[in-house]
Amino acid sequence: MSIGLTQRVFSGVQPTGNLHLGNYLGAITRFVELQNTHECIYCVVDMHAITVWQDPVELARNTREVTAAYIAAGVDASKHIVFNQSQVSEHAELAWIFNCVARMGWLNRMTQFKDKAGKDAEKASVGLYSYPDLMAADILAYRATHVPVGEDQKQHLELTRDIAQKFNNDFSKSIRQAGYDDGFFPLPEPLITGAATRVMSLKDGSKKMSKSDPSDLSRINLSDGPDDIARKIKKARTDPDALPSEEKGLEGRPEAANLVGIYAALAGCSIKDVLKDFGGSQFSTFKPALSELAVEKMGPVGLEMKRLMADKAYIDEVLKDGSQRARAIAAPIFEDVKRIVGFIRSK
Ligand code: AQP
């Protein structure tokens, strides 16, 4: 048996509230595009969310909100799979095995842990530290081959590949005995594409747009109405110069580069095209054009999310159905993993 070449996409978003334009452009819009060419599994990663404290009522609400965002953006939950991570226990079980495959030195190099744990790493949860092992399990539980993510997840994806490779090496003999000729896990490819793989804060072009930024003005939330979107773009930090006509002119101008990148991603064109139209324009001209485009593209998504959020039963049914279909894929893979590792399976 060969490794099996189903082109399977897996990705997820944490239900930690304040879903924003970065999540939308860096991840969710990619999810939608890939549906035409791949078998897709999109997860609401609630177990990742609790690596930092989450209020239980908010966690449930945010889980439904991310589900609503997927569907409102155009993910087809009947053709593909949408579910929440905690309903498929194979993620946690495989993560434990990966905790035993991954090396401390690998996890010690993860910059996201350093950023999130801050100076007081002693007080961070163990879950936050081992988060990348759970992420590897999320992907490899389905033997997924492609993972659309924003640029901030690149290092975690590299770790996933290292874990897959080490598992394939460590257990090569029993993998062959199980009938797999060329390794058990694929080495999944990150798909980091588009004009906005790293959307920056509207208040500080050196920081990524983030759910946990205390300033709401730093991000455009998917739930923001037209007035909020326009107000935030108007207040976005910029420099005093006009936009350049060439991409090179954006170097050293992070805020300008960010707004141009957002425009390009929303318009579905290149940065070069945006500069062709707006090169020489002041921000007083560019910002209203960006607001108009953002309202046009994001407004309907926000409205549809709101409509879906009012139908809790529908969302919960999507998650239930998706979980059942996800488990149907993950369970036989995990059975093989257990045999490969040497766990006795009682009949
Ligand atoms: N600013 C961003 N630009 C582009 N892509 C982004 N993503 C996140 N921020 C940006 C991508 O969105 C997907 C889901 O991210 P997540 O919610 O699972 O985790 P995160 O990266 O931790 O999100 P935040 O907003 O940055 O949350 P906090 O504030 O808690 O750190 C991923 O594919 C991610 O790359």
mmCIF file of C-alpha atoms and ligand atoms in Angstrom:
data_model
loop_
_atom_site.group_PDB
_atom_site.id
_atom_site.type_symbol
_atom_site.label_atom_id
_atom_site.label_comp_id
_atom_site.label_asym_id
_atom_site.label_seq_id
_atom_site.Cartn_x
_atom_site.Cartn_y
_atom_site.Cartn_z
ATOM 1 C CA MET A 1 0.000 0.000 0.000
ATOM 2 C CA SER A 2 1.372 3.442 -0.783
ATOM 3 C CA ILE A 3 0.786 6.453 1.442
ATOM 4 C CA GLY A 4 -2.381 7.330 -0.530
ATOM 5 C CA LEU A 5 -2.474 10.584 -2.410
ATOM 6 C CA THR A 6 -5.863 12.103 -1.593
ATOM 7 C CA GLN A 7 -5.318 15.857 -1.825
ATOM 8 C CA ARG A 8 -6.855 16.600 1.543
ATOM 9 C CA VAL A 9 -6.922 20.049 3.099
ATOM 10 C CA PHE A 10 -7.169 20.615 6.846
ATOM 11 C CA SER A 11 -7.182 23.896 8.714
ATOM 12 C CA GLY A 12 -8.697 25.518 11.771
ATOM 13 C CA VAL A 13 -9.434 28.743 13.595
ATOM 14 C CA GLN A 14 -9.511 29.210 17.361
ATOM 15 C CA PRO A 15 -12.813 30.312 18.901
ATOM 16 C CA THR A 16 -11.191 32.993 21.020
ATOM 17 C CA GLY A 17 -13.489 35.866 20.008
ATOM 18 C CA ASN A 18 -12.901 38.988 17.900
ATOM 19 C CA LEU A 19 -12.572 37.124 14.599
ATOM 20 C CA HIS A 20 -10.884 39.670 12.347
ATOM 21 C CA LEU A 21 -9.862 40.655 8.849
ATOM 22 C CA GLY A 22 -6.511 38.857 9.267
ATOM 23 C CA ASN A 23 -8.248 35.558 10.008
ATOM 24 C CA TYR A 24 -10.565 36.216 7.070
ATOM 25 C CA LEU A 25 -7.930 37.130 4.458
ATOM 26 C CA GLY A 26 -5.107 34.940 5.767
ATOM 27 C CA ALA A 27 -7.182 31.815 6.277
ATOM 28 C CA ILE A 28 -10.943 31.738 5.683
ATOM 29 C CA THR A 29 -10.979 33.102 2.123
ATOM 30 C CA ARG A 30 -8.336 30.484 1.223
ATOM 31 C CA PHE A 31 -10.570 27.795 2.766
ATOM 32 C CA VAL A 32 -13.330 28.829 0.384
ATOM 33 C CA GLU A 33 -11.127 28.745 -2.739
ATOM 34 C CA LEU A 34 -9.702 25.304 -1.984
ATOM 35 C CA GLN A 35 -13.142 23.718 -1.950
ATOM 36 C CA ASN A 36 -13.116 23.563 -5.749
ATOM 37 C CA THR A 37 -9.971 21.475 -5.984
ATOM 38 C CA HIS A 38 -9.605 19.555 -2.725
ATOM 39 C CA GLU A 39 -11.456 17.524 -0.156
ATOM 40 C CA CYS A 40 -11.561 19.994 2.757
ATOM 41 C CA ILE A 41 -11.865 19.608 6.515
ATOM 42 C CA TYR A 42 -12.317 22.838 8.483
ATOM 43 C CA CYS A 43 -12.181 22.716 12.227
ATOM 44 C CA VAL A 44 -13.095 25.111 15.014
ATOM 45 C CA VAL A 45 -10.199 24.370 17.333
ATOM 46 C CA ASP A 46 -11.828 24.756 20.736
ATOM 47 C CA MET A 47 -9.187 22.624 22.476
ATOM 48 C CA HIS A 48 -6.486 25.019 21.296
ATOM 49 C CA ALA A 49 -8.544 27.938 22.601
ATOM 50 C CA ILE A 50 -8.406 26.676 26.206
ATOM 51 C CA THR A 51 -4.608 26.802 26.262
ATOM 52 C CA VAL A 52 -5.358 30.251 27.637
ATOM 53 C CA TRP A 53 -8.336 30.859 29.953
ATOM 54 C CA GLN A 54 -11.728 30.984 28.221
ATOM 55 C CA ASP A 55 -15.022 31.721 29.891
ATOM 56 C CA PRO A 56 -17.137 28.586 29.185
ATOM 57 C CA VAL A 57 -20.201 30.518 28.009
ATOM 58 C CA GLU A 58 -18.059 32.680 25.715
ATOM 59 C CA LEU A 59 -16.187 29.658 24.382
ATOM 60 C CA ALA A 60 -19.436 28.031 23.240
ATOM 61 C CA ARG A 61 -20.614 31.307 21.689
ATOM 62 C CA ASN A 62 -17.310 31.864 19.926
ATOM 63 C CA THR A 63 -17.302 28.287 18.625
ATOM 64 C CA ARG A 64 -20.655 28.943 16.971
ATOM 65 C CA GLU A 65 -19.379 32.292 15.695
ATOM 66 C CA VAL A 66 -16.371 30.760 13.911
ATOM 67 C CA THR A 67 -18.679 28.126 12.420
ATOM 68 C CA ALA A 68 -21.005 30.890 11.232
ATOM 69 C CA ALA A 69 -18.028 32.774 9.759
ATOM 70 C CA TYR A 70 -16.920 29.737 7.749
ATOM 71 C CA ILE A 71 -20.389 29.266 6.317
ATOM 72 C CA ALA A 72 -21.051 32.982 5.757
ATOM 73 C CA ALA A 73 -17.749 33.298 3.874
ATOM 74 C CA GLY A 74 -18.769 30.467 1.561
ATOM 75 C CA VAL A 75 -17.599 27.170 3.052
ATOM 76 C CA ASP A 76 -20.053 24.471 2.003
ATOM 77 C CA ALA A 77 -20.555 22.317 5.092
ATOM 78 C CA SER A 78 -22.552 19.722 3.195
ATOM 79 C CA LYS A 79 -19.881 19.040 0.555
ATOM 80 C CA HIS A 80 -16.920 19.484 2.902
ATOM 81 C CA ILE A 81 -16.517 19.016 6.656
ATOM 82 C CA VAL A 82 -16.998 21.670 9.343
ATOM 83 C CA PHE A 83 -16.774 20.583 12.983
ATOM 84 C CA ASN A 84 -15.363 21.459 16.382
ATOM 85 C CA GLN A 85 -12.210 19.722 17.509
ATOM 86 C CA SER A 86 -13.371 18.504 20.940
ATOM 87 C CA GLN A 87 -16.078 16.337 19.347
ATOM 88 C CA VAL A 88 -13.457 14.098 17.703
ATOM 89 C CA SER A 89 -11.354 12.495 20.430
ATOM 90 C CA GLU A 90 -8.725 11.228 17.982
ATOM 91 C CA HIS A 91 -7.157 14.727 17.994
ATOM 92 C CA ALA A 92 -6.302 14.530 21.706
ATOM 93 C CA GLU A 93 -5.271 10.878 21.544
ATOM 94 C CA LEU A 94 -2.930 11.380 18.610
ATOM 95 C CA ALA A 95 -1.538 14.530 20.273
ATOM 96 C CA TRP A 96 -0.428 12.394 23.210
ATOM 97 C CA ILE A 97 1.516 10.111 20.887
ATOM 98 C CA PHE A 98 3.050 13.178 19.241
ATOM 99 C CA ASN A 99 3.999 14.536 22.680
ATOM 100 C CA CYS A 100 6.148 11.440 22.860
ATOM 101 C CA VAL A 101 7.552 11.857 19.325
ATOM 102 C CA ALA A 102 8.348 15.597 19.385
ATOM 103 C CA ARG A 103 11.496 16.721 21.221
ATOM 104 C CA MET A 104 11.654 19.394 23.922
ATOM 105 C CA GLY A 105 14.264 21.236 21.879
ATOM 106 C CA TRP A 106 11.835 21.530 18.968
ATOM 107 C CA LEU A 107 9.089 23.035 21.134
ATOM 108 C CA ASN A 108 11.551 25.342 22.877
ATOM 109 C CA ARG A 109 12.153 27.031 19.531
ATOM 110 C CA MET A 110 8.489 27.929 18.910
ATOM 111 C CA THR A 111 8.237 31.699 18.744
ATOM 112 C CA GLN A 112 4.465 31.775 19.250
ATOM 113 C CA PHE A 113 4.848 30.210 22.706
ATOM 114 C CA LYS A 114 7.505 32.769 23.584
ATOM 115 C CA ASP A 115 5.266 35.610 22.369
ATOM 116 C CA LYS A 116 2.137 34.370 24.100
ATOM 117 C CA ALA A 117 3.740 33.205 27.352
ATOM 118 C CA GLY A 118 5.680 36.472 27.571
ATOM 119 C CA LYS A 119 8.143 37.014 30.391
ATOM 120 C CA ASP A 120 6.203 34.887 32.850
ATOM 121 C CA ALA A 121 6.468 31.544 31.029
ATOM 122 C CA GLU A 122 6.371 29.667 34.371
ATOM 123 C CA LYS A 123 2.710 30.640 34.672
ATOM 124 C CA ALA A 124 1.740 29.600 31.124
ATOM 125 C CA SER A 125 -0.301 26.418 30.796
ATOM 126 C CA VAL A 126 1.397 23.188 29.766
ATOM 127 C CA GLY A 127 -1.185 23.093 26.966
ATOM 128 C CA LEU A 128 0.112 26.371 25.529
ATOM 129 C CA TYR A 129 3.593 24.869 25.386
ATOM 130 C CA SER A 130 2.528 21.619 23.718
ATOM 131 C CA TYR A 131 0.008 23.367 21.416
ATOM 132 C CA PRO A 132 2.073 22.574 18.269
ATOM 133 C CA ASP A 133 1.836 18.829 18.986
ATOM 134 C CA LEU A 134 -1.953 19.093 19.095
ATOM 135 C CA MET A 135 -1.850 21.109 15.866
ATOM 136 C CA ALA A 136 0.217 18.354 14.233
ATOM 137 C CA ALA A 137 -2.360 15.831 15.451
ATOM 138 C CA ASP A 138 -5.229 17.919 14.019
ATOM 139 C CA ILE A 139 -3.671 17.758 10.584
ATOM 140 C CA LEU A 140 -2.230 14.264 10.596
ATOM 141 C CA ALA A 141 -5.320 12.633 12.150
ATOM 142 C CA TYR A 142 -6.714 12.971 8.612
ATOM 143 C CA ARG A 143 -3.389 12.436 6.832
ATOM 144 C CA ALA A 144 -4.033 15.867 5.316
ATOM 145 C CA THR A 145 -1.653 16.956 2.579
ATOM 146 C CA HIS A 146 -2.275 20.729 2.460
ATOM 147 C CA VAL A 147 -2.827 23.318 5.179
ATOM 148 C CA PRO A 148 -3.942 26.875 4.337
ATOM 149 C CA VAL A 149 -2.731 29.231 7.075
ATOM 150 C CA GLY A 150 -1.465 32.751 7.635
ATOM 151 C CA GLU A 151 2.272 33.337 7.766
ATOM 152 C CA ASP A 152 2.330 33.254 11.592
ATOM 153 C CA GLN A 153 1.646 29.507 11.499
ATOM 154 C CA LYS A 154 4.579 28.621 9.222
ATOM 155 C CA GLN A 155 6.833 27.486 12.062
ATOM 156 C CA HIS A 156 4.131 25.217 13.505
ATOM 157 C CA LEU A 157 3.641 23.651 10.081
ATOM 158 C CA GLU A 158 7.374 22.949 9.846
ATOM 159 C CA LEU A 159 7.151 21.239 13.223
ATOM 160 C CA THR A 160 4.215 19.156 11.968
ATOM 161 C CA ARG A 161 6.380 17.982 9.080
ATOM 162 C CA ASP A 162 9.216 17.136 11.504
ATOM 163 C CA ILE A 163 6.839 15.113 13.675
ATOM 164 C CA ALA A 164 5.439 13.243 10.651
ATOM 165 C CA GLN A 165 8.959 12.509 9.424
ATOM 166 C CA LYS A 166 10.177 11.306 12.827
ATOM 167 C CA PHE A 167 7.118 9.092 13.306
ATOM 168 C CA ASN A 168 7.681 7.594 9.847
ATOM 169 C CA ASN A 169 11.359 6.952 10.707
ATOM 170 C CA ASP A 170 10.899 5.731 14.294
ATOM 171 C CA PHE A 171 8.191 3.248 13.324
ATOM 172 C CA SER A 172 9.364 2.422 9.804
ATOM 173 C CA LYS A 173 9.428 -1.330 10.445
ATOM 174 C CA SER A 174 5.905 -1.596 11.850
ATOM 175 C CA ILE A 175 4.637 0.876 9.240
ATOM 176 C CA ARG A 176 5.889 -1.493 6.525
ATOM 177 C CA GLN A 177 4.372 -4.444 8.404
ATOM 178 C CA ALA A 178 1.049 -2.593 8.456
ATOM 179 C CA GLY A 179 1.285 -2.520 4.663
ATOM 180 C CA TYR A 180 2.479 1.024 4.001
ATOM 181 C CA ASP A 181 5.479 1.110 1.668
ATOM 182 C CA ASP A 182 6.510 4.744 1.808
ATOM 183 C CA GLY A 183 5.789 6.083 5.274
ATOM 184 C CA PHE A 184 2.511 6.466 7.123
ATOM 185 C CA PHE A 185 2.021 10.208 7.450
ATOM 186 C CA PRO A 186 2.359 12.621 4.528
ATOM 187 C CA LEU A 187 4.531 15.701 5.098
ATOM 188 C CA PRO A 188 1.815 18.354 4.807
ATOM 189 C CA GLU A 189 2.463 21.437 2.712
ATOM 190 C CA PRO A 190 1.620 24.875 4.093
ATOM 191 C CA LEU A 191 -0.438 26.976 1.690
ATOM 192 C CA ILE A 192 0.498 30.551 2.538
ATOM 193 C CA THR A 193 -0.731 32.498 -0.452
ATOM 194 C CA GLY A 194 -2.419 35.739 -1.429
ATOM 195 C CA ALA A 195 -1.728 39.424 -0.912
ATOM 196 C CA ALA A 196 -2.508 39.358 2.827
ATOM 197 C CA THR A 197 -0.809 36.381 4.485
ATOM 198 C CA ARG A 198 0.126 38.632 7.396
ATOM 199 C CA VAL A 199 -2.351 41.441 8.000
ATOM 200 C CA MET A 200 -0.887 43.945 10.433
ATOM 201 C CA SER A 201 -2.528 45.944 13.209
ATOM 202 C CA LEU A 202 -4.202 49.147 11.995
ATOM 203 C CA LYS A 203 -2.530 50.959 14.871
ATOM 204 C CA ASP A 204 0.993 49.546 14.550
ATOM 205 C CA GLY A 205 2.367 48.229 11.276
ATOM 206 C CA SER A 206 4.992 46.165 13.095
ATOM 207 C CA LYS A 207 2.443 44.002 14.971
ATOM 208 C CA LYS A 208 0.124 41.463 13.376
ATOM 209 C CA MET A 209 -3.606 42.072 13.560
ATOM 210 C CA SER A 210 -4.663 39.919 16.475
ATOM 211 C CA LYS A 211 -7.767 38.892 18.403
ATOM 212 C CA SER A 212 -6.124 39.577 21.731
ATOM 213 C CA ASP A 213 -4.943 43.139 21.001
ATOM 214 C CA PRO A 214 -6.602 45.236 23.726
ATOM 215 C CA SER A 215 -7.332 48.014 21.203
ATOM 216 C CA ASP A 216 -10.435 47.318 19.134
ATOM 217 C CA LEU A 217 -9.214 50.009 16.723
ATOM 218 C CA SER A 218 -6.271 47.750 15.825
ATOM 219 C CA ARG A 219 -8.475 45.332 13.922
ATOM 220 C CA ILE A 220 -11.550 45.080 11.732
ATOM 221 C CA ASN A 221 -13.801 42.464 13.270
ATOM 222 C CA LEU A 222 -15.945 40.303 11.015
ATOM 223 C CA SER A 223 -18.890 41.431 13.114
ATOM 224 C CA ASP A 224 -18.198 45.161 12.505
ATOM 225 C CA GLY A 225 -20.886 47.115 10.654
ATOM 226 C CA PRO A 226 -20.156 49.619 7.841
ATOM 227 C CA ASP A 227 -19.732 52.572 10.228
ATOM 228 C CA ASP A 228 -17.207 50.748 12.399
ATOM 229 C CA ILE A 229 -15.244 49.577 9.347
ATOM 230 C CA ALA A 230 -15.093 53.107 7.919
ATOM 231 C CA ARG A 231 -14.181 54.635 11.310
ATOM 232 C CA LYS A 232 -11.351 52.154 11.907
ATOM 233 C CA ILE A 233 -9.864 52.628 8.432
ATOM 234 C CA LYS A 234 -10.115 56.409 8.819
ATOM 235 C CA LYS A 235 -8.244 56.201 12.136
ATOM 236 C CA ALA A 236 -5.664 53.684 10.858
ATOM 237 C CA ARG A 237 -2.108 54.867 11.368
ATOM 238 C CA THR A 238 -0.314 56.012 8.212
ATOM 239 C CA ASP A 239 2.637 58.194 7.255
ATOM 240 C CA PRO A 240 2.358 61.628 5.635
ATOM 241 C CA ASP A 241 3.556 60.621 2.137
ATOM 242 C CA ALA A 242 1.495 59.805 -0.941
ATOM 243 C CA LEU A 243 1.298 56.166 -2.088
ATOM 244 C CA PRO A 244 4.165 55.137 -4.368
ATOM 245 C CA SER A 245 3.661 53.900 -7.921
ATOM 246 C CA GLU A 246 6.042 50.957 -7.496
ATOM 247 C CA GLU A 247 6.031 48.159 -4.914
ATOM 248 C CA LYS A 248 9.603 49.034 -3.930
ATOM 249 C CA GLY A 249 8.327 52.369 -2.636
ATOM 250 C CA LEU A 250 6.416 50.553 0.132
ATOM 251 C CA GLU A 251 9.656 49.370 1.719
ATOM 252 C CA GLY A 252 10.083 50.877 5.186
ATOM 253 C CA ARG A 253 6.429 51.993 5.174
ATOM 254 C CA PRO A 254 4.723 49.121 7.046
ATOM 255 C CA GLU A 255 1.376 50.868 7.580
ATOM 256 C CA ALA A 256 1.076 51.874 3.930
ATOM 257 C CA ALA A 257 2.142 48.382 2.803
ATOM 258 C CA ASN A 258 -0.492 46.870 5.102
ATOM 259 C CA LEU A 259 -3.378 48.969 3.777
ATOM 260 C CA VAL A 260 -2.351 48.360 0.166
ATOM 261 C CA GLY A 261 -2.072 44.606 0.864
ATOM 262 C CA ILE A 262 -5.548 44.601 2.421
ATOM 263 C CA TYR A 263 -6.947 46.430 -0.596
ATOM 264 C CA ALA A 264 -5.311 43.969 -3.012
ATOM 265 C CA ALA A 265 -6.583 40.936 -1.081
ATOM 266 C CA LEU A 266 -10.132 42.292 -0.867
ATOM 267 C CA ALA A 267 -10.173 43.300 -4.535
ATOM 268 C CA GLY A 268 -8.584 40.013 -5.629
ATOM 269 C CA CYS A 269 -5.784 41.799 -7.499
ATOM 270 C CA SER A 270 -2.045 42.293 -7.037
ATOM 271 C CA ILE A 271 -0.290 45.010 -5.053
ATOM 272 C CA LYS A 272 1.142 46.210 -8.355
ATOM 273 C CA ASP A 273 -2.395 46.705 -9.707
ATOM 274 C CA VAL A 274 -3.429 48.698 -6.617
ATOM 275 C CA LEU A 275 -0.398 50.959 -6.999
ATOM 276 C CA LYS A 276 -1.154 51.403 -10.680
ATOM 277 C CA ASP A 277 -4.535 52.876 -9.673
ATOM 278 C CA PHE A 278 -3.512 54.730 -6.491
ATOM 279 C CA GLY A 279 0.185 55.590 -6.963
ATOM 280 C CA GLY A 280 0.573 59.305 -6.167
ATOM 281 C CA SER A 281 -2.705 59.420 -4.185
ATOM 282 C CA GLN A 282 -2.823 60.691 -0.633
ATOM 283 C CA PHE A 283 -4.333 58.553 2.132
ATOM 284 C CA SER A 284 -7.256 60.991 2.187
ATOM 285 C CA THR A 285 -8.175 59.520 -1.217
ATOM 286 C CA PHE A 286 -7.068 55.940 -0.666
ATOM 287 C CA LYS A 287 -8.692 55.348 2.735
ATOM 288 C CA PRO A 288 -12.290 56.103 1.603
ATOM 289 C CA ALA A 289 -11.767 53.804 -1.398
ATOM 290 C CA LEU A 290 -10.501 51.068 0.924
ATOM 291 C CA SER A 291 -13.450 51.598 3.291
ATOM 292 C CA GLU A 292 -15.908 51.305 0.442
ATOM 293 C CA LEU A 293 -14.289 48.084 -0.769
ATOM 294 C CA ALA A 294 -14.078 46.609 2.752
ATOM 295 C CA VAL A 295 -17.749 47.378 3.433
ATOM 296 C CA GLU A 296 -18.746 45.901 0.066
ATOM 297 C CA LYS A 297 -16.808 42.664 0.654
ATOM 298 C CA MET A 298 -17.143 42.189 4.410
ATOM 299 C CA GLY A 299 -20.585 43.682 5.036
ATOM 300 C CA PRO A 300 -22.503 40.714 3.579
ATOM 301 C CA VAL A 301 -20.307 38.240 5.502
ATOM 302 C CA GLY A 302 -21.005 40.019 8.788
ATOM 303 C CA LEU A 303 -24.748 40.145 8.095
ATOM 304 C CA GLU A 304 -24.896 36.459 7.162
ATOM 305 C CA MET A 305 -22.926 35.574 10.296
ATOM 306 C CA LYS A 306 -25.468 37.448 12.376
ATOM 307 C CA ARG A 307 -28.342 35.624 10.673
ATOM 308 C CA LEU A 308 -26.701 32.240 11.220
ATOM 309 C CA MET A 309 -25.842 33.010 14.850
ATOM 310 C CA ALA A 310 -29.550 33.499 15.511
ATOM 311 C CA ASP A 311 -30.116 29.864 14.517
ATOM 312 C CA LYS A 312 -28.179 27.995 17.184
ATOM 313 C CA ALA A 313 -29.857 24.665 16.383
ATOM 314 C CA TYR A 314 -28.677 24.859 12.760
ATOM 315 C CA ILE A 315 -25.062 25.600 13.748
ATOM 316 C CA ASP A 316 -25.032 22.798 16.315
ATOM 317 C CA GLU A 317 -26.399 20.392 13.709
ATOM 318 C CA VAL A 318 -23.630 21.389 11.258
ATOM 319 C CA LEU A 319 -21.041 20.688 13.960
ATOM 320 C CA LYS A 320 -22.617 17.364 14.906
ATOM 321 C CA ASP A 321 -22.842 16.146 11.327
ATOM 322 C CA GLY A 322 -19.310 17.388 10.575
ATOM 323 C CA SER A 323 -17.904 15.682 13.668
ATOM 324 C CA GLN A 324 -19.450 12.375 12.684
ATOM 325 C CA ARG A 325 -17.974 12.617 9.187
ATOM 326 C CA ALA A 326 -14.588 13.731 10.535
ATOM 327 C CA ARG A 327 -14.507 10.824 12.967
ATOM 328 C CA ALA A 328 -15.301 8.400 10.143
ATOM 329 C CA ILE A 329 -12.013 9.485 8.501
ATOM 330 C CA ALA A 330 -9.886 9.807 11.630
ATOM 331 C CA ALA A 331 -10.928 6.605 13.439
ATOM 332 C CA PRO A 332 -9.481 4.043 10.972
ATOM 333 C CA ILE A 333 -6.295 6.121 10.608
ATOM 334 C CA PHE A 334 -5.894 6.180 14.377
ATOM 335 C CA GLU A 335 -6.536 2.429 14.611
ATOM 336 C CA ASP A 336 -3.544 1.964 12.273
ATOM 337 C CA VAL A 337 -1.468 4.382 14.368
ATOM 338 C CA LYS A 338 -2.166 2.376 17.510
ATOM 339 C CA ARG A 339 -1.175 -0.877 15.826
ATOM 340 C CA ILE A 340 1.968 0.754 14.402
ATOM 341 C CA VAL A 341 2.960 2.022 17.863
ATOM 342 C CA GLY A 342 2.336 -1.412 19.406
ATOM 343 C CA PHE A 343 -0.795 -0.827 21.490
ATOM 344 C CA ILE A 344 -2.790 -4.045 21.932
ATOM 345 C CA ARG A 345 -6.250 -3.815 20.382
ATOM 346 C CA SER A 346 -8.806 -6.044 22.115
ATOM 347 C CA LYS A 347 -11.383 -7.526 19.792
HETATM 348 N N1 AQP B 1 -2.977 38.974 11.189
HETATM 349 C C1 AQP B 1 -3.135 37.884 10.466
HETATM 350 N N2 AQP B 1 -2.908 37.895 9.125
HETATM 351 C C2 AQP B 1 -3.103 36.789 8.363
HETATM 352 N N3 AQP B 1 -3.528 35.609 8.886
HETATM 353 C C3 AQP B 1 -3.778 35.560 10.208
HETATM 354 N N4 AQP B 1 -4.202 34.577 11.008
HETATM 355 C C4 AQP B 1 -4.289 35.034 12.279
HETATM 356 N N5 AQP B 1 -3.926 36.308 12.339
HETATM 357 C C5 AQP B 1 -3.596 36.673 11.065
HETATM 358 C C6 AQP B 1 -4.520 33.235 10.541
HETATM 359 O O1 AQP B 1 -5.847 32.943 10.931
HETATM 360 C C7 AQP B 1 -5.936 31.536 11.181
HETATM 361 C C8 AQP B 1 -6.597 31.308 12.486
HETATM 362 O O2 AQP B 1 -5.818 31.860 13.531
HETATM 363 P P1 AQP B 1 -6.147 31.417 15.005
HETATM 364 O O3 AQP B 1 -7.369 32.064 15.465
HETATM 365 O O4 AQP B 1 -6.199 29.966 15.105
HETATM 366 O O5 AQP B 1 -4.927 31.822 15.844
HETATM 367 P P2 AQP B 1 -4.054 33.092 15.953
HETATM 368 O O6 AQP B 1 -3.064 33.123 14.838
HETATM 369 O O7 AQP B 1 -3.443 32.985 17.275
HETATM 370 O O8 AQP B 1 -5.069 34.308 15.883
HETATM 371 P P3 AQP B 1 -4.859 35.699 16.510
HETATM 372 O O9 AQP B 1 -5.880 36.591 15.966
HETATM 373 O O10 AQP B 1 -3.475 36.188 16.350
HETATM 374 O O11 AQP B 1 -5.173 35.440 18.023
HETATM 375 P P4 AQP B 1 -4.305 35.828 19.263
HETATM 376 O O12 AQP B 1 -4.516 37.259 19.472
HETATM 377 O O13 AQP B 1 -4.893 34.999 20.365
HETATM 378 O O14 AQP B 1 -2.869 35.497 18.984
HETATM 379 C C9 AQP B 1 -4.505 30.975 11.113
HETATM 380 O O15 AQP B 1 -4.317 30.354 9.854
HETATM 381 C C10 AQP B 1 -3.649 32.193 11.221
HETATM 382 O O16 AQP B 1 -2.413 32.029 10.539
#
